[in-house]
XYZ file of C-alpha atoms in Angstrom:
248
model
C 61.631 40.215 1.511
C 61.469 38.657 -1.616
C 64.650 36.719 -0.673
C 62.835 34.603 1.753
C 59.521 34.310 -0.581
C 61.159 32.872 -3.794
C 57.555 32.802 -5.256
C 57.277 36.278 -5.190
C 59.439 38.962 -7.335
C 60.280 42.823 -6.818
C 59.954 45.622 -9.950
C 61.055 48.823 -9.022
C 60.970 51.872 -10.895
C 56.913 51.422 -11.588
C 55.056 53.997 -14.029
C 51.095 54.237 -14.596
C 51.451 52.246 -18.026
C 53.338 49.470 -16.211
C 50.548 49.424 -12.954
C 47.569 49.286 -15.637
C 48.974 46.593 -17.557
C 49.586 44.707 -14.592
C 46.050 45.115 -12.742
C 45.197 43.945 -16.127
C 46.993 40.801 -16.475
C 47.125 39.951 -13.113
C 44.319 37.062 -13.487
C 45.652 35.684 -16.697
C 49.424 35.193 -15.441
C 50.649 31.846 -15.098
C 53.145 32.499 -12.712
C 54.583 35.816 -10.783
C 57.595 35.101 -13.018
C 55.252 36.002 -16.382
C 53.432 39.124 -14.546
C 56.975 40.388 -13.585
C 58.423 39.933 -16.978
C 54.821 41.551 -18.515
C 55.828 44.293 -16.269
C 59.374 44.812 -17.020
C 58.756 44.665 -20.691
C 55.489 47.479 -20.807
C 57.927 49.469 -18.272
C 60.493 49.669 -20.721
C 58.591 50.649 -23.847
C 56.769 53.029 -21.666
C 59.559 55.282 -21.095
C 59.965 58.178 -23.948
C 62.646 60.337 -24.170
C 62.146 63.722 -26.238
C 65.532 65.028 -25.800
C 67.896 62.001 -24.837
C 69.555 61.224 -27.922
C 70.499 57.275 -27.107
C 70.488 54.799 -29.358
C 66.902 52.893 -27.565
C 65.357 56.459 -27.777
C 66.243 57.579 -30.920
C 64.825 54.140 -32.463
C 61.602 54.299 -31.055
C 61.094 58.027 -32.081
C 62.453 56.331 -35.783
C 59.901 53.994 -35.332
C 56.860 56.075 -34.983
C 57.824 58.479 -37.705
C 58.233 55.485 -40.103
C 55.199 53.886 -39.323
C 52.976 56.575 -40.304
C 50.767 55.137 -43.357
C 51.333 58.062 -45.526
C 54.721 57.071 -46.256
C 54.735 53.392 -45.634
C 51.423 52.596 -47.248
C 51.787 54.288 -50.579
C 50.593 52.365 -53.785
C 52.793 52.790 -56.141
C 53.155 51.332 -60.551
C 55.614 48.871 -59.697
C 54.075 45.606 -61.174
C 53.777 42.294 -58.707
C 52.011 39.242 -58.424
C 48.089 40.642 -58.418
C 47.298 36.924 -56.430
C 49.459 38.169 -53.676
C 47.741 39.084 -50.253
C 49.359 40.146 -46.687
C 49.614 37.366 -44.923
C 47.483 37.963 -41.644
C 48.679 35.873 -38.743
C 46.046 37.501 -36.327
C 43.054 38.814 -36.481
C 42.097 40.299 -33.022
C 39.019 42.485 -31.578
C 40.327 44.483 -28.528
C 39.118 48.237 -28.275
C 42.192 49.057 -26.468
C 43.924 48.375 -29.460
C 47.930 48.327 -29.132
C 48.473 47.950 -25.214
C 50.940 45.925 -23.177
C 49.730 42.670 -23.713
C 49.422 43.191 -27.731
C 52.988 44.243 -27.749
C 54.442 41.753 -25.765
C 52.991 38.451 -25.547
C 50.462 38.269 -28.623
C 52.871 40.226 -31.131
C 55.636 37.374 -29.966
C 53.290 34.703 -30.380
C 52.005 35.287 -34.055
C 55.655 36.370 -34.840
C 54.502 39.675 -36.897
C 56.390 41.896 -38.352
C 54.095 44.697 -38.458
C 50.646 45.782 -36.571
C 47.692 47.034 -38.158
C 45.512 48.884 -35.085
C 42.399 49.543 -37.323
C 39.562 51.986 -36.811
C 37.816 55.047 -38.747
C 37.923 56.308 -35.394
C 40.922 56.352 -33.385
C 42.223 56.763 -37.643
C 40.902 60.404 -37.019
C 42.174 60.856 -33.342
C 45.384 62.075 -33.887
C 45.889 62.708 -29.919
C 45.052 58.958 -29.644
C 46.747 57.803 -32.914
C 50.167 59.278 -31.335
C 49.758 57.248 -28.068
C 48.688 54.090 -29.447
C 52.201 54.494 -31.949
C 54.025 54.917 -28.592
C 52.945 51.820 -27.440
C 53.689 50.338 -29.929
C 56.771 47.846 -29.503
C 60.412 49.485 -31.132
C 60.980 46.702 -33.303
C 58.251 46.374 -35.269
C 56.458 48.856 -37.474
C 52.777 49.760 -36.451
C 50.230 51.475 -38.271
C 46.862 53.571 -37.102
C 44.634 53.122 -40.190
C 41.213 53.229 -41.155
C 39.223 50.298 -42.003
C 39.073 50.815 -46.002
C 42.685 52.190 -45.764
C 43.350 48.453 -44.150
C 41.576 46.643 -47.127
C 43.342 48.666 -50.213
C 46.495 48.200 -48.450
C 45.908 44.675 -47.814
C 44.667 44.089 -51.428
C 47.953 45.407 -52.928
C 50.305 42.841 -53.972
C 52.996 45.266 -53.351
C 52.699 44.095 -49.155
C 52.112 40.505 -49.936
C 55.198 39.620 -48.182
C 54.377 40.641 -45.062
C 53.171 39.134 -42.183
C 50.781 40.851 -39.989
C 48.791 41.454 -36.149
C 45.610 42.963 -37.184
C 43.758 44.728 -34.373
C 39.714 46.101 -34.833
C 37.802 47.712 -31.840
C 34.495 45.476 -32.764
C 32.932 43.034 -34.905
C 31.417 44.989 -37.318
C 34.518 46.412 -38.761
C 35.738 42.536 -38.687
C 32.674 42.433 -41.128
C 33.705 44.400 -43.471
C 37.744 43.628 -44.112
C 36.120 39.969 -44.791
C 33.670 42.011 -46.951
C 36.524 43.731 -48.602
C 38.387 40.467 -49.606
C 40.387 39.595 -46.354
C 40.723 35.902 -45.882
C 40.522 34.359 -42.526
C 39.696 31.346 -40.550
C 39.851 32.381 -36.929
C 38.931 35.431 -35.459
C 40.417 36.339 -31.610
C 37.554 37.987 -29.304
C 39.973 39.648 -26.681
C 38.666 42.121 -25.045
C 35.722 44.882 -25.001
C 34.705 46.932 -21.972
C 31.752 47.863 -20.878
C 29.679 50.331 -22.160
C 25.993 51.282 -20.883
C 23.413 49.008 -21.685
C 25.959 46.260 -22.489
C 25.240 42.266 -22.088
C 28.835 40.220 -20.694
C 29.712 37.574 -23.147
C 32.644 36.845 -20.719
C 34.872 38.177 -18.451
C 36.531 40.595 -20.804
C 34.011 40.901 -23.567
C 30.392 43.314 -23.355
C 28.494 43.371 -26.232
C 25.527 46.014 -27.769
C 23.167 44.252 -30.239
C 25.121 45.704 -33.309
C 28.266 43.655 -32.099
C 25.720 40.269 -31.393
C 24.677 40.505 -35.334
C 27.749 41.025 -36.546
C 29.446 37.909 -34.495
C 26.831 35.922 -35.899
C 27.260 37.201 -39.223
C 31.067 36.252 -38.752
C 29.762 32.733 -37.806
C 27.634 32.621 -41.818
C 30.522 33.252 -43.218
C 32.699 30.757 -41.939
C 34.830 32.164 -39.377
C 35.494 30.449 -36.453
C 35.536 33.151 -32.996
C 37.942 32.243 -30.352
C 37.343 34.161 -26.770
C 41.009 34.430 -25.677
C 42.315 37.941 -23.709
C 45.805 36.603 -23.298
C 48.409 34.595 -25.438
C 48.750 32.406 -22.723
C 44.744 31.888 -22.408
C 43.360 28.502 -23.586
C 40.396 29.768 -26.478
C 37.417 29.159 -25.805
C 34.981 28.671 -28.734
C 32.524 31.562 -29.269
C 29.148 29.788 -30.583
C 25.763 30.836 -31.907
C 23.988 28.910 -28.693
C 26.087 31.856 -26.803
C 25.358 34.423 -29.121
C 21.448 33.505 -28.992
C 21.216 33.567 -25.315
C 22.041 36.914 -24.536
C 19.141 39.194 -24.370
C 18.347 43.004 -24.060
């Protein structure tokens, strides 16, 4: 079939992760070309092996036992440069935290070398912790940390070599890593889902009348909010007119 419809493409072998992230990008795709190759890349770091001892396997198992903050996030008494700061190449509110499109297109576009999935929450989930670390893609390092975990480790010169995806779950706790000395221009507003009593901001955005305050308490400090789900997106500007229009 998909010989005589060149526009459209076949992926076989289809698991749940690879179906969700699909439905989910299926508006924002370019082209069936990008949703196939969305697919094929979140169907591939979707399958785990436990007892397969292959190279791919064995790596992402690596992966996840490295990334856990107790042993990669140590302070330690070496001395370094106390200017020095991560370098934070993203900033991005999504309550899904690490999911397909994090790990594929947004973690390729920033170019990190590391992901920060922040929350005091899912920080104390460890059933969700482990699955978000799963996700997470093989070659880079990812980390399920609280928010004041996130601003000591940022704060140590000791990481201010790397280059980071930072990922919050809402505004407020955008708040306070500014409020604990991160420095950032542009914050990305990618997705929150909708929870009772909720106002849409956009198509992939509900928002409470904590998360209104603190986007425009973003806005008084000087940070610029982009609306953008998807990499491939063009941002849309976030602005206090917006903000001030939605009512409860």
């Amino acid at each position: 079939m998909a010989a005589k419809r060149p526009q459209d493409d076949i992926v076989t072998g289809v698991s749940l992760p690879m179906l969700l992230e699909v439905l989910d990008a299926k508006d924002d795709a370019k082209s069936t070309e990008d949703l196939a190759t969305t697919a094929k890349e979140v169907g591939v770091m979707a399958v785990k092996s436990y007892r397969k001892s292959d190279e791919t396997f064995t790596q992402a198992k690596e992966t996840t036992r490295e990334s856990s903050e107790e042993q990669e996030l140590e302070e330690d008494n070496t001395q370094y440069d106390p200017n020095g700061r991560m370098s934070v190449n993203l900033l991005r509110i999504d309550d899904r935290l690490i999911h397909g499109q994090v790990a594929t297109s947004w973690a390729k576009a920033v170019k990190c070398e590391a992901i920060f999935a922040i929350s005091d929450e899912v920080a104390n989930d460890e059933l969700r912790k482990e699955l978000l670390l799963q996700i997470a893609p093989p070659h880079l390092k990812a980390y399920v940390i609280s928010v004041d975990k996130a601003i000591k480790v940022y704060n140590n010169p000791k990481y201010a070599s790397r280059n980071i995806l930072m990922l919050v779950t809402k505004p407020e706790d955008a708040v306070r890593l500014i409020e604990g000395g991160l420095r950032i221009d542009t914050i990305n507003v990618g997705g929150m889902t909708h929870k009772e009593g909720n106002k849409q901001l956009s198509d992939a955005v509900t928002v409470n009348p904590s998360n209104v305050e603190a986007f425009k308490k973003l806005l008084d400090m000087g940070v610029k909010l982009s609306l953008q789900k998807v990499a491939a997106n063009k941002p849309v500007e976030l602005t206090r007119e917006k903000l001030d229009s939605i009512k409860f």
